[in-house]
XYZ file of C-alpha atoms in Angstrom:
161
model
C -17.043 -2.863 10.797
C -13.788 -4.614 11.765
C -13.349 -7.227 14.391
C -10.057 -7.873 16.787
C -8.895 -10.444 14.796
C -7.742 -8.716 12.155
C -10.266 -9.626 9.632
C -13.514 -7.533 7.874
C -16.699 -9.222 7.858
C -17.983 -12.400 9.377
C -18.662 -14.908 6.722
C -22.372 -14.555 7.480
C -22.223 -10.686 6.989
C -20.776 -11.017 3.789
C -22.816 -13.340 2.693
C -25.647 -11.074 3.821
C -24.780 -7.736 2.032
C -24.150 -9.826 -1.233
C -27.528 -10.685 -1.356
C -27.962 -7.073 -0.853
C -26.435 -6.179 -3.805
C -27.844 -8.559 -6.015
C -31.237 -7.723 -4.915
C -30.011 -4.220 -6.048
C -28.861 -5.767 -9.578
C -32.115 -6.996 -10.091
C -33.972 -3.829 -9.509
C -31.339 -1.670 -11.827
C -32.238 -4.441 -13.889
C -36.051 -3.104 -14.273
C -35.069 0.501 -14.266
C -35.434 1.252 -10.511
C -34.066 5.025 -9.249
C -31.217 4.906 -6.870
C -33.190 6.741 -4.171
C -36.313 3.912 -3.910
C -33.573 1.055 -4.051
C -31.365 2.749 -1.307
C -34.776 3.372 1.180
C -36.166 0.205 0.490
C -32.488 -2.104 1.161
C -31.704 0.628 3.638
C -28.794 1.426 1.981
C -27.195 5.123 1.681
C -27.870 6.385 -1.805
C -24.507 6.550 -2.762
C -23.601 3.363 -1.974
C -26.493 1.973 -4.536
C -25.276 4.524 -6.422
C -21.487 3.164 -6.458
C -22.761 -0.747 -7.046
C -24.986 0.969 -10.375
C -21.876 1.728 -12.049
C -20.033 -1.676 -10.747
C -23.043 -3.148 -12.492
C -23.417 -0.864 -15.694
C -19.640 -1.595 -15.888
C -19.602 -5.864 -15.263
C -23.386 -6.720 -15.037
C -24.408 -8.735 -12.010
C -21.166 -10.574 -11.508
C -18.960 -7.466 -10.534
C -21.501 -7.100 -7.416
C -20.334 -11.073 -5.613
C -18.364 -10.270 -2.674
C -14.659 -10.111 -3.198
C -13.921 -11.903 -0.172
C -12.251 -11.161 2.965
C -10.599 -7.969 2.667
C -7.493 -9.012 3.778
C -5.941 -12.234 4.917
C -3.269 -13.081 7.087
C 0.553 -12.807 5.166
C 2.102 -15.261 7.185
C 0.420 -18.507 8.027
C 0.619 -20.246 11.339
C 3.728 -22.231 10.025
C 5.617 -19.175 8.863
C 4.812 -17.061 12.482
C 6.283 -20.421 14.418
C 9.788 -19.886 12.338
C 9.654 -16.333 12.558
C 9.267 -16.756 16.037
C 12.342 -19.055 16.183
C 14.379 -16.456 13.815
C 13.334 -14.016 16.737
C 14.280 -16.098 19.542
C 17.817 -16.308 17.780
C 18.363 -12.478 18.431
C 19.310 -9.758 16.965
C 22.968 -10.625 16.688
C 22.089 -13.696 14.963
C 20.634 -11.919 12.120
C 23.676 -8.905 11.950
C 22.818 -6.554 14.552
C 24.928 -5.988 16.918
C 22.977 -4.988 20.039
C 20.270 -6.856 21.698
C 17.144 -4.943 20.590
C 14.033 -6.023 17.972
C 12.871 -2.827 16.676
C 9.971 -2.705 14.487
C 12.185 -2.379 11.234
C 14.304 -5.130 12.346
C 11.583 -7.279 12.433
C 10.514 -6.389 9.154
C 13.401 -6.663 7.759
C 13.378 -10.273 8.999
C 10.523 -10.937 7.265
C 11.704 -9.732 3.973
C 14.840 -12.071 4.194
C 13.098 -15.055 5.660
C 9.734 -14.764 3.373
C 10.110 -12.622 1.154
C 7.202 -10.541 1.629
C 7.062 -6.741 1.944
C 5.364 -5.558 5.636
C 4.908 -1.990 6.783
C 6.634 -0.838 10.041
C 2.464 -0.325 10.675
C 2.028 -3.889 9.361
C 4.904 -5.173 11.770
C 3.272 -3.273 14.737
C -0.326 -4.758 14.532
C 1.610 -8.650 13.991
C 3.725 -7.569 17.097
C 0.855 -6.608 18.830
C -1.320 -9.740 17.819
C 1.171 -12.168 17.926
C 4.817 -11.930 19.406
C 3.937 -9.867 22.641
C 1.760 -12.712 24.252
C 4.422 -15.166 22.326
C 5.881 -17.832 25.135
C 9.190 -18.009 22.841
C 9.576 -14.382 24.041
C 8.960 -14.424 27.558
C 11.925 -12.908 29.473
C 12.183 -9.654 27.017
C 9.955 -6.505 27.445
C 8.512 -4.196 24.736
C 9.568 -0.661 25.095
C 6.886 0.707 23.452
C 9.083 4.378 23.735
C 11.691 3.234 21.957
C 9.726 0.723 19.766
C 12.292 -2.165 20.639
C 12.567 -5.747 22.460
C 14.480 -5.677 25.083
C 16.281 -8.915 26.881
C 16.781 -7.157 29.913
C 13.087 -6.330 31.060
C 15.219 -3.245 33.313
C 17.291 -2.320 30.642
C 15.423 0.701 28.276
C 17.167 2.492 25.814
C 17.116 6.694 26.582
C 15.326 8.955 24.427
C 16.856 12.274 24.273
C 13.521 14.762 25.624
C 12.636 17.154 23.523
């Protein structure tokens, strides 16, 4: 299950399927099938079936949770002075129109933080972060043409197909 913002599981949830699994580890422990484990946790089969061979493989230790599955790249600190790279523009940074694309952006990134994004990775931050961004106010996102605009009227034309 995922959740708006941008995380897995609650801390309580995985917390909560943990003790699943070691409750499994116990019972593989004394022998139990797959099929009795999976009806009594309520549990698909092959998912007891998956955390057997995590256990036959690392014993009871390779079943704690992992953590969240993914955390945020950039911390709070490092989205304020992207921000501020952003509010710079485009020329600023080399370009020499007025537009953020997505690839821009993460090219920004890469300079500024060195860390690797996605142009899928730069569109869910864009989405999350710089569109409701007050540093930003004034420019539009032409979702179309993928690309901030500082002219809210001015779009860039797409040739139709």
């Amino acid at each position: 299950m995922r959740y708006p913002q941008g995380g897995g599981l609650t801390a309580e949830r995985q917390q909560f399927r943990q003790e699943l699994r070691l409750k499994a580890a116990e019972r593989f422990a004394q022998g139990e099938a797959s099929s009795l484990i999976a009806k009594d946790l309520r549990v698909s089969v092959r998912s007891v079936q998956r955390r057997r061979q995590m256990w036959d493989e690392g014993g009871p230790r390779a079943l704690r949770s992992q953590g969240p599955a993914s955390l945020p790249r950039l911390s709070e600190e490092q989205f304020a002075q992207l921000e501020a790279e952003l509010a710079k523009g485009p020329a600023a940074h080399g370009w020499e129109d007025q537009r953020w694309t997505l690839a821009r952006i993460k090219t920004v990134i890469g300079r500024r933080f060195h860390l690797t994004y996605t142009i899928q990775g730069v569109r869910k931050l864009s989405r999350r972060e710089w569109v409701r961004s007050s540093s930003l106010t004034g420019r539009s996102w032409n979702r179309r043409t993928s690309a901030w605009s500082r002219n809210p009227t001015e779009r860039t034309k797409q040739p139709s197909p």
